[in-house]
PDB file of C-alpha atoms in Angstrom:
ATOM      1  CA  ALA A   1      41.282  75.827  60.207  1.00 78.00           C
ATOM      2  CA  GLN A   2      42.428  74.704  63.413  1.00 85.00           C
ATOM      3  CA  SER A   3      46.229  74.556  64.459  1.00 90.00           C
ATOM      4  CA  VAL A   4      48.514  73.814  67.358  1.00 94.00           C
ATOM      5  CA  ALA A   5      51.894  75.242  68.107  1.00 95.00           C
ATOM      6  CA  GLN A   6      54.488  73.752  70.317  1.00 95.00           C
ATOM      7  CA  PRO A   7      57.203  76.257  70.248  1.00 95.00           C
ATOM      8  CA  GLU A   8      59.982  74.187  71.894  1.00 95.00           C
ATOM      9  CA  ASP A   9      61.446  71.113  70.168  1.00 94.00           C
ATOM     10  CA  GLN A  10      62.965  69.994  73.288  1.00 96.00           C
ATOM     11  CA  VAL A  11      62.718  70.740  76.897  1.00 97.00           C
ATOM     12  CA  ASN A  12      65.521  69.628  79.454  1.00 97.00           C
ATOM     13  CA  VAL A  13      64.861  69.376  83.020  1.00 98.00           C
ATOM     14  CA  ALA A  14      66.447  67.808  86.161  1.00 98.00           C
ATOM     15  CA  GLU A  15      64.611  65.087  88.018  1.00 97.00           C
ATOM     16  CA  GLY A  16      62.691  66.476  90.898  1.00 97.00           C
ATOM     17  CA  ASN A  17      62.310  69.841  89.322  1.00 98.00           C
ATOM     18  CA  PRO A  18      59.002  71.251  87.856  1.00 97.00           C
ATOM     19  CA  LEU A  19      58.330  70.988  84.102  1.00 97.00           C
ATOM     20  CA  THR A  20      56.386  72.894  81.666  1.00 97.00           C
ATOM     21  CA  VAL A  21      55.633  71.970  78.021  1.00 98.00           C
ATOM     22  CA  LYS A  22      54.230  74.789  75.996  1.00 98.00           C
ATOM     23  CA  CYS A  23      51.331  74.657  73.701  1.00 98.00           C
ATOM     24  CA  THR A  24      49.217  77.317  72.058  1.00 97.00           C
ATOM     25  CA  TYR A  25      46.168  76.660  69.732  1.00 94.00           C
ATOM     26  CA  SER A  26      43.885  78.413  67.052  1.00 92.00           C
ATOM     27  CA  VAL A  27      40.400  77.176  66.568  1.00 86.00           C
ATOM     28  CA  SER A  28      37.402  78.796  65.221  1.00 83.00           C
ATOM     29  CA  GLY A  29      34.762  77.271  67.653  1.00 80.00           C
ATOM     30  CA  ASN A  30      35.334  75.796  71.204  1.00 81.00           C
ATOM     31  CA  PRO A  31      38.550  74.235  71.538  1.00 86.00           C
ATOM     32  CA  TYR A  32      38.618  70.813  72.821  1.00 90.00           C
ATOM     33  CA  LEU A  33      42.232  70.210  73.894  1.00 93.00           C
ATOM     34  CA  PHE A  34      44.511  67.130  74.559  1.00 95.00           C
ATOM     35  CA  TRP A  35      47.818  65.896  75.557  1.00 96.00           C
ATOM     36  CA  TYR A  36      49.461  62.703  74.455  1.00 95.00           C
ATOM     37  CA  VAL A  37      52.800  61.122  75.144  1.00 95.00           C
ATOM     38  CA  GLN A  38      54.740  58.891  72.948  1.00 92.00           C
ATOM     39  CA  TYR A  39      57.401  56.532  73.864  1.00 89.00           C
ATOM     40  CA  PRO A  40      59.945  55.359  71.124  1.00 83.00           C
ATOM     41  CA  ASN A  41      58.213  53.142  68.437  1.00 77.00           C
ATOM     42  CA  ARG A  42      54.961  53.273  70.261  1.00 81.00           C
ATOM     43  CA  GLY A  43      51.604  54.757  69.624  1.00 82.00           C
ATOM     44  CA  LEU A  44      50.182  57.767  71.582  1.00 89.00           C
ATOM     45  CA  GLN A  45      49.033  57.528  75.172  1.00 91.00           C
ATOM     46  CA  PHE A  46      46.369  59.826  76.377  1.00 91.00           C
ATOM     47  CA  LEU A  47      47.506  62.035  79.300  1.00 94.00           C
ATOM     48  CA  LEU A  48      44.677  64.482  79.657  1.00 94.00           C
ATOM     49  CA  LYS A  49      42.034  66.786  78.088  1.00 92.00           C
ATOM     50  CA  TYR A  50      40.176  69.766  78.393  1.00 92.00           C
ATOM     51  CA  ILE A  51      36.490  69.909  77.240  1.00 86.00           C
ATOM     52  CA  THR A  52      34.683  72.186  79.640  1.00 83.00           C
ATOM     53  CA  GLY A  53      34.778  73.155  83.136  1.00 85.00           C
ATOM     54  CA  ASP A  54      37.746  73.828  85.377  1.00 88.00           C
ATOM     55  CA  ASN A  55      40.688  75.235  83.654  1.00 91.00           C
ATOM     56  CA  LEU A  56      43.123  73.297  85.498  1.00 95.00           C
ATOM     57  CA  VAL A  57      42.983  69.661  84.405  1.00 95.00           C
ATOM     58  CA  LYS A  58      44.636  66.756  86.139  1.00 95.00           C
ATOM     59  CA  GLY A  59      45.647  63.810  84.091  1.00 93.00           C
ATOM     60  CA  SER A  60      47.636  60.701  84.254  1.00 91.00           C
ATOM     61  CA  TYR A  61      51.094  60.131  85.950  1.00 92.00           C
ATOM     62  CA  GLY A  62      50.893  63.480  87.908  1.00 95.00           C
ATOM     63  CA  PHE A  63      50.526  65.704  84.754  1.00 97.00           C
ATOM     64  CA  GLU A  64      48.135  68.636  84.677  1.00 97.00           C
ATOM     65  CA  ALA A  65      47.419  71.335  82.237  1.00 97.00           C
ATOM     66  CA  GLU A  66      46.039  74.849  82.372  1.00 95.00           C
ATOM     67  CA  PHE A  67      43.524  75.923  79.962  1.00 95.00           C
ATOM     68  CA  ASN A  68      43.915  79.860  79.337  1.00 95.00           C
ATOM     69  CA  LYS A  69      41.496  81.255  76.860  1.00 92.00           C
ATOM     70  CA  SER A  70      42.806  84.730  76.783  1.00 93.00           C
ATOM     71  CA  GLN A  71      46.226  83.454  75.824  1.00 95.00           C
ATOM     72  CA  THR A  72      44.906  80.430  73.806  1.00 95.00           C
ATOM     73  CA  SER A  73      47.283  78.122  75.571  1.00 97.00           C
ATOM     74  CA  PHE A  74      47.122  74.780  77.225  1.00 97.00           C
ATOM     75  CA  HIS A  75      50.595  74.327  78.715  1.00 98.00           C
ATOM     76  CA  LEU A  76      51.315  70.775  80.263  1.00 98.00           C
ATOM     77  CA  LYS A  77      52.908  70.889  83.643  1.00 98.00           C
ATOM     78  CA  LYS A  78      54.260  68.427  86.470  1.00 97.00           C
ATOM     79  CA  PRO A  79      55.540  69.587  89.726  1.00 97.00           C
ATOM     80  CA  SER A  80      58.372  67.160  89.961  1.00 97.00           C
ATOM     81  CA  ALA A  81      59.706  65.452  86.893  1.00 97.00           C
ATOM     82  CA  LEU A  82      60.886  61.862  86.690  1.00 97.00           C
ATOM     83  CA  VAL A  83      63.556  60.415  84.519  1.00 96.00           C
ATOM     84  CA  SER A  84      60.759  58.095  83.267  1.00 95.00           C
ATOM     85  CA  ASP A  85      58.892  61.074  82.006  1.00 96.00           C
ATOM     86  CA  SER A  86      61.451  61.375  79.137  1.00 96.00           C
ATOM     87  CA  ALA A  87      59.357  60.990  75.864  1.00 95.00           C
ATOM     88  CA  LEU A  88      57.679  62.953  73.084  1.00 94.00           C
ATOM     89  CA  TYR A  89      54.634  64.989  74.088  1.00 96.00           C
ATOM     90  CA  PHE A  90      52.013  65.965  71.559  1.00 96.00           C
ATOM     91  CA  CYS A  91      49.442  68.699  72.231  1.00 96.00           C
ATOM     92  CA  ALA A  92      46.148  68.324  70.042  1.00 94.00           C
ATOM     93  CA  VAL A  93      43.044  70.418  69.431  1.00 92.00           C
ATOM     94  CA  ARG A  94      39.769  69.178  68.238  1.00 85.00           C
ATOM     95  CA  ASP A  95      37.006  71.447  66.882  1.00 67.00           C
ATOM     96  CA  VAL A  96      33.817  69.754  67.400  1.00 62.00           C
ATOM     97  CA  GLY A  97      32.151  72.564  65.356  1.00 56.00           C
ATOM     98  CA  GLY A  98      33.884  71.175  62.463  1.00 50.00           C
ATOM     99  CA  THR A  99      33.549  67.618  60.859  1.00 51.00           C
ATOM    100  CA  ALA A 100      34.542  64.259  61.738  1.00 54.00           C
ATOM    101  CA  SER A 101      36.040  65.287  65.201  1.00 68.00           C
ATOM    102  CA  LYS A 102      39.438  65.385  63.691  1.00 79.00           C
ATOM    103  CA  LEU A 103      42.442  65.986  65.929  1.00 87.00           C
ATOM    104  CA  THR A 104      45.173  68.255  64.755  1.00 89.00           C
ATOM    105  CA  PHE A 105      48.489  67.830  66.515  1.00 92.00           C
ATOM    106  CA  GLY A 106      51.387  69.998  67.249  1.00 93.00           C
ATOM    107  CA  THR A 107      54.835  69.165  65.962  1.00 92.00           C
ATOM    108  CA  GLY A 108      55.847  67.593  69.502  1.00 94.00           C
ATOM    109  CA  THR A 109      58.235  68.550  72.225  1.00 96.00           C
ATOM    110  CA  ARG A 110      60.715  66.083  73.211  1.00 95.00           C
ATOM    111  CA  LEU A 111      61.167  66.082  77.114  1.00 97.00           C
ATOM    112  CA  GLN A 112      64.481  64.939  78.564  1.00 97.00           C
ATOM    113  CA  VAL A 113      64.575  64.441  82.230  1.00 97.00           C
ATOM    114  CA  THR A 114      68.267  63.882  83.774  1.00 96.00           C
ATOM    115  CA  LEU A 115      69.368  62.913  87.096  1.00 93.00           C
TER     116      LEU A 115
ATOM    117  CA  GLY B   1      40.016  51.169  79.220  1.00 67.00           C
ATOM    118  CA  ALA B   2      39.650  51.093  75.514  1.00 79.00           C
ATOM    119  CA  VAL B   3      42.273  49.104  73.649  1.00 88.00           C
ATOM    120  CA  VAL B   4      43.179  49.397  70.046  1.00 93.00           C
ATOM    121  CA  SER B   5      45.578  47.011  68.408  1.00 94.00           C
ATOM    122  CA  GLN B   6      47.587  47.099  65.162  1.00 96.00           C
ATOM    123  CA  HIS B   7      49.060  44.232  63.245  1.00 96.00           C
ATOM    124  CA  PRO B   8      51.811  43.888  62.210  1.00 96.00           C
ATOM    125  CA  SER B   9      53.923  45.903  64.584  1.00 94.00           C
ATOM    126  CA  ARG B  10      56.699  45.824  61.883  1.00 96.00           C
ATOM    127  CA  VAL B  11      57.076  44.918  58.390  1.00 97.00           C
ATOM    128  CA  ILE B  12      59.712  44.951  55.723  1.00 97.00           C
ATOM    129  CA  CYS B  13      58.777  44.580  52.238  1.00 96.00           C
ATOM    130  CA  LYS B  14      60.292  44.757  48.811  1.00 96.00           C
ATOM    131  CA  SER B  15      59.556  47.896  46.590  1.00 96.00           C
ATOM    132  CA  GLY B  16      56.442  47.148  44.297  1.00 96.00           C
ATOM    133  CA  THR B  17      54.700  45.018  46.639  1.00 97.00           C
ATOM    134  CA  SER B  18      51.592  45.735  48.725  1.00 97.00           C
ATOM    135  CA  VAL B  19      51.247  45.721  52.460  1.00 97.00           C
ATOM    136  CA  LYS B  20      48.050  45.385  54.542  1.00 97.00           C
ATOM    137  CA  ILE B  21      47.839  46.892  58.139  1.00 97.00           C
ATOM    138  CA  GLU B  22      45.256  46.008  60.504  1.00 97.00           C
ATOM    139  CA  CYS B  23      43.614  48.176  63.114  1.00 96.00           C
ATOM    140  CA  ARG B  24      41.294  46.674  65.593  1.00 96.00           C
ATOM    141  CA  SER B  25      39.219  48.107  68.415  1.00 94.00           C
ATOM    142  CA  LEU B  26      39.200  45.290  70.958  1.00 93.00           C
ATOM    143  CA  ASP B  27      36.572  46.358  73.604  1.00 91.00           C
ATOM    144  CA  PHE B  28      34.469  48.732  71.924  1.00 91.00           C
ATOM    145  CA  GLN B  29      32.894  49.530  68.384  1.00 90.00           C
ATOM    146  CA  ALA B  30      34.231  52.113  66.432  1.00 90.00           C
ATOM    147  CA  THR B  31      32.235  53.565  63.340  1.00 86.00           C
ATOM    148  CA  THR B  32      35.154  55.858  62.803  1.00 91.00           C
ATOM    149  CA  MET B  33      38.867  55.128  62.616  1.00 94.00           C
ATOM    150  CA  PHE B  34      41.664  57.430  61.639  1.00 94.00           C
ATOM    151  CA  TRP B  35      44.968  56.633  59.985  1.00 96.00           C
ATOM    152  CA  TYR B  36      47.913  58.756  60.637  1.00 95.00           C
ATOM    153  CA  ARG B  37      51.539  58.665  59.260  1.00 95.00           C
ATOM    154  CA  GLN B  38      54.527  59.840  61.223  1.00 90.00           C
ATOM    155  CA  PHE B  39      57.934  60.717  59.922  1.00 82.00           C
ATOM    156  CA  PRO B  40      60.979  60.498  62.080  1.00 77.00           C
ATOM    157  CA  LYS B  41      60.849  63.303  64.603  1.00 73.00           C
ATOM    158  CA  GLN B  42      57.794  64.818  63.133  1.00 77.00           C
ATOM    159  CA  SER B  43      54.333  64.988  64.160  1.00 84.00           C
ATOM    160  CA  LEU B  44      51.338  62.825  63.166  1.00 88.00           C
ATOM    161  CA  MET B  45      49.858  63.694  59.847  1.00 91.00           C
ATOM    162  CA  LEU B  46      46.165  62.624  59.292  1.00 92.00           C
ATOM    163  CA  MET B  47      45.999  60.628  56.180  1.00 94.00           C
ATOM    164  CA  ALA B  48      42.220  59.533  56.195  1.00 94.00           C
ATOM    165  CA  THR B  49      39.132  59.103  58.104  1.00 92.00           C
ATOM    166  CA  SER B  50      37.851  55.630  57.853  1.00 90.00           C
ATOM    167  CA  ASN B  51      34.076  55.147  58.221  1.00 87.00           C
ATOM    168  CA  GLU B  52      32.564  51.900  58.696  1.00 86.00           C
ATOM    169  CA  GLY B  53      30.410  50.813  55.546  1.00 85.00           C
ATOM    170  CA  SER B  54      31.260  53.708  53.488  1.00 86.00           C
ATOM    171  CA  LYS B  55      34.261  55.061  51.735  1.00 88.00           C
ATOM    172  CA  ALA B  56      37.026  56.641  53.502  1.00 92.00           C
ATOM    173  CA  THR B  57      37.671  60.412  53.447  1.00 91.00           C
ATOM    174  CA  TYR B  58      41.271  61.230  52.409  1.00 94.00           C
ATOM    175  CA  GLU B  59      43.105  64.319  53.329  1.00 92.00           C
ATOM    176  CA  GLN B  60      44.412  66.713  50.658  1.00 92.00           C
ATOM    177  CA  GLY B  61      47.580  65.270  49.009  1.00 93.00           C
ATOM    178  CA  VAL B  62      46.986  61.570  50.182  1.00 94.00           C
ATOM    179  CA  GLU B  63      46.632  59.260  47.185  1.00 94.00           C
ATOM    180  CA  LYS B  64      43.369  57.225  47.799  1.00 92.00           C
ATOM    181  CA  ASP B  65      44.519  54.631  45.084  1.00 94.00           C
ATOM    182  CA  LYS B  66      47.836  54.193  46.825  1.00 96.00           C
ATOM    183  CA  PHE B  67      46.534  54.033  50.349  1.00 97.00           C
ATOM    184  CA  LEU B  68      43.501  51.839  50.296  1.00 96.00           C
ATOM    185  CA  ILE B  69      41.234  51.768  53.309  1.00 94.00           C
ATOM    186  CA  ASN B  70      38.552  49.320  54.081  1.00 92.00           C
ATOM    187  CA  HIS B  71      36.465  49.588  57.224  1.00 91.00           C
ATOM    188  CA  ALA B  72      34.347  46.545  56.917  1.00 84.00           C
ATOM    189  CA  SER B  73      33.212  46.043  60.375  1.00 91.00           C
ATOM    190  CA  LEU B  74      32.824  48.059  63.580  1.00 91.00           C
ATOM    191  CA  THR B  75      36.039  46.743  64.902  1.00 93.00           C
ATOM    192  CA  LEU B  76      38.289  46.485  61.975  1.00 95.00           C
ATOM    193  CA  SER B  77      39.817  48.966  59.566  1.00 95.00           C
ATOM    194  CA  THR B  78      42.647  48.056  57.188  1.00 96.00           C
ATOM    195  CA  LEU B  79      45.175  50.195  55.453  1.00 97.00           C
ATOM    196  CA  THR B  80      46.717  48.684  52.143  1.00 97.00           C
ATOM    197  CA  VAL B  81      49.942  50.382  50.945  1.00 97.00           C
ATOM    198  CA  THR B  82      49.741  49.259  47.162  1.00 96.00           C
ATOM    199  CA  SER B  83      52.952  49.228  45.069  1.00 96.00           C
ATOM    200  CA  ALA B  84      55.035  50.388  48.032  1.00 96.00           C
ATOM    201  CA  HIS B  85      58.099  52.399  47.395  1.00 96.00           C
ATOM    202  CA  PRO B  86      61.027  53.443  49.869  1.00 95.00           C
ATOM    203  CA  GLU B  87      59.386  56.824  50.348  1.00 94.00           C
ATOM    204  CA  ASP B  88      56.344  54.984  51.894  1.00 95.00           C
ATOM    205  CA  SER B  89      58.625  53.804  54.718  1.00 95.00           C
ATOM    206  CA  SER B  90      57.225  55.376  57.863  1.00 94.00           C
ATOM    207  CA  PHE B  91      55.299  54.730  61.046  1.00 93.00           C
ATOM    208  CA  TYR B  92      51.679  54.354  60.625  1.00 96.00           C
ATOM    209  CA  ILE B  93      49.274  54.859  63.617  1.00 94.00           C
ATOM    210  CA  CYS B  94      45.623  54.241  63.628  1.00 95.00           C
ATOM    211  CA  SER B  95      43.065  55.548  66.137  1.00 94.00           C
ATOM    212  CA  ALA B  96      39.439  54.374  66.598  1.00 93.00           C
ATOM    213  CA  MET B  97      36.824  56.796  68.010  1.00 90.00           C
ATOM    214  CA  ARG B  98      34.643  55.750  70.863  1.00 86.00           C
ATOM    215  CA  VAL B  99      31.218  57.403  70.773  1.00 81.00           C
ATOM    216  CA  THR B 100      29.836  58.374  74.284  1.00 75.00           C
ATOM    217  CA  SER B 101      26.375  59.157  75.253  1.00 74.00           C
ATOM    218  CA  GLY B 102      27.331  62.788  76.032  1.00 70.00           C
ATOM    219  CA  GLY B 103      27.670  64.045  72.533  1.00 68.00           C
ATOM    220  CA  ALA B 104      30.292  64.481  69.882  1.00 67.00           C
ATOM    221  CA  ARG B 105      32.451  66.642  72.232  1.00 68.00           C
ATOM    222  CA  TYR B 106      32.947  63.674  74.520  1.00 72.00           C
ATOM    223  CA  ASN B 107      33.900  61.286  71.932  1.00 78.00           C
ATOM    224  CA  GLU B 108      37.399  59.837  72.441  1.00 82.00           C
ATOM    225  CA  GLN B 109      40.313  58.674  70.258  1.00 87.00           C
ATOM    226  CA  PHE B 110      42.123  55.653  71.317  1.00 91.00           C
ATOM    227  CA  PHE B 111      45.460  55.102  69.608  1.00 93.00           C
ATOM    228  CA  GLY B 112      46.990  51.835  68.497  1.00 93.00           C
ATOM    229  CA  PRO B 113      50.674  51.069  69.073  1.00 92.00           C
ATOM    230  CA  GLY B 114      51.813  51.740  65.369  1.00 93.00           C
ATOM    231  CA  THR B 115      53.245  49.899  62.645  1.00 95.00           C
ATOM    232  CA  ARG B 116      56.706  50.478  61.316  1.00 94.00           C
ATOM    233  CA  LEU B 117      56.913  50.024  57.558  1.00 96.00           C
ATOM    234  CA  THR B 118      60.300  49.599  55.889  1.00 96.00           C
ATOM    235  CA  VAL B 119      60.334  49.402  52.284  1.00 96.00           C
ATOM    236  CA  LEU B 120      63.498  48.252  50.583  1.00 95.00           C
TER     237      LEU B 120
END
């Protein structure tokens, strides 16, 4: 069974500082990894994904993530945080070797960016 | 980009009534849609996979007779919460899968904005 762990419930960072939101995964086949952001009372917005290729993936709003196979991690990063980045972030994994391309989500990490 | 809508965005109903939530893919066809439930400050839990023209596949622990799913067309799936109770109050999110020519690995899920259900 596939699983995702987001070890931090909340990450606090000052505006202008770099941010990292951690994610580790477990999957039997090849991992297809995703990051989504959720604003209050809204659905999920896609940020970026890793399917294959370069380990460093660049996504929306200046976010990027690095796929590390040996550490089974896919941490989300941004060089300079903005107050508007404050939201709930979900890491997800999809094992295409399984059925129905189901996504399994982590528990989410709340990012709080302050002035 | 691909757009998925949900209707209604919020609904309040009395205990014992049924509520229908619609999920539409507006600019692409989706043979597969997914229904999730999200409790406050928690992750998304997959409830069921909705397949156009066939029965939905429910996750373990989800009552199929309580959460009726109908995927009657390539752009519409509905979730009906039957005989709703206060414990069914939650945020329900659907997603629609867009199939790409590159193979299953490149299929993408697009999420709706969610429906807040409150059962009194």
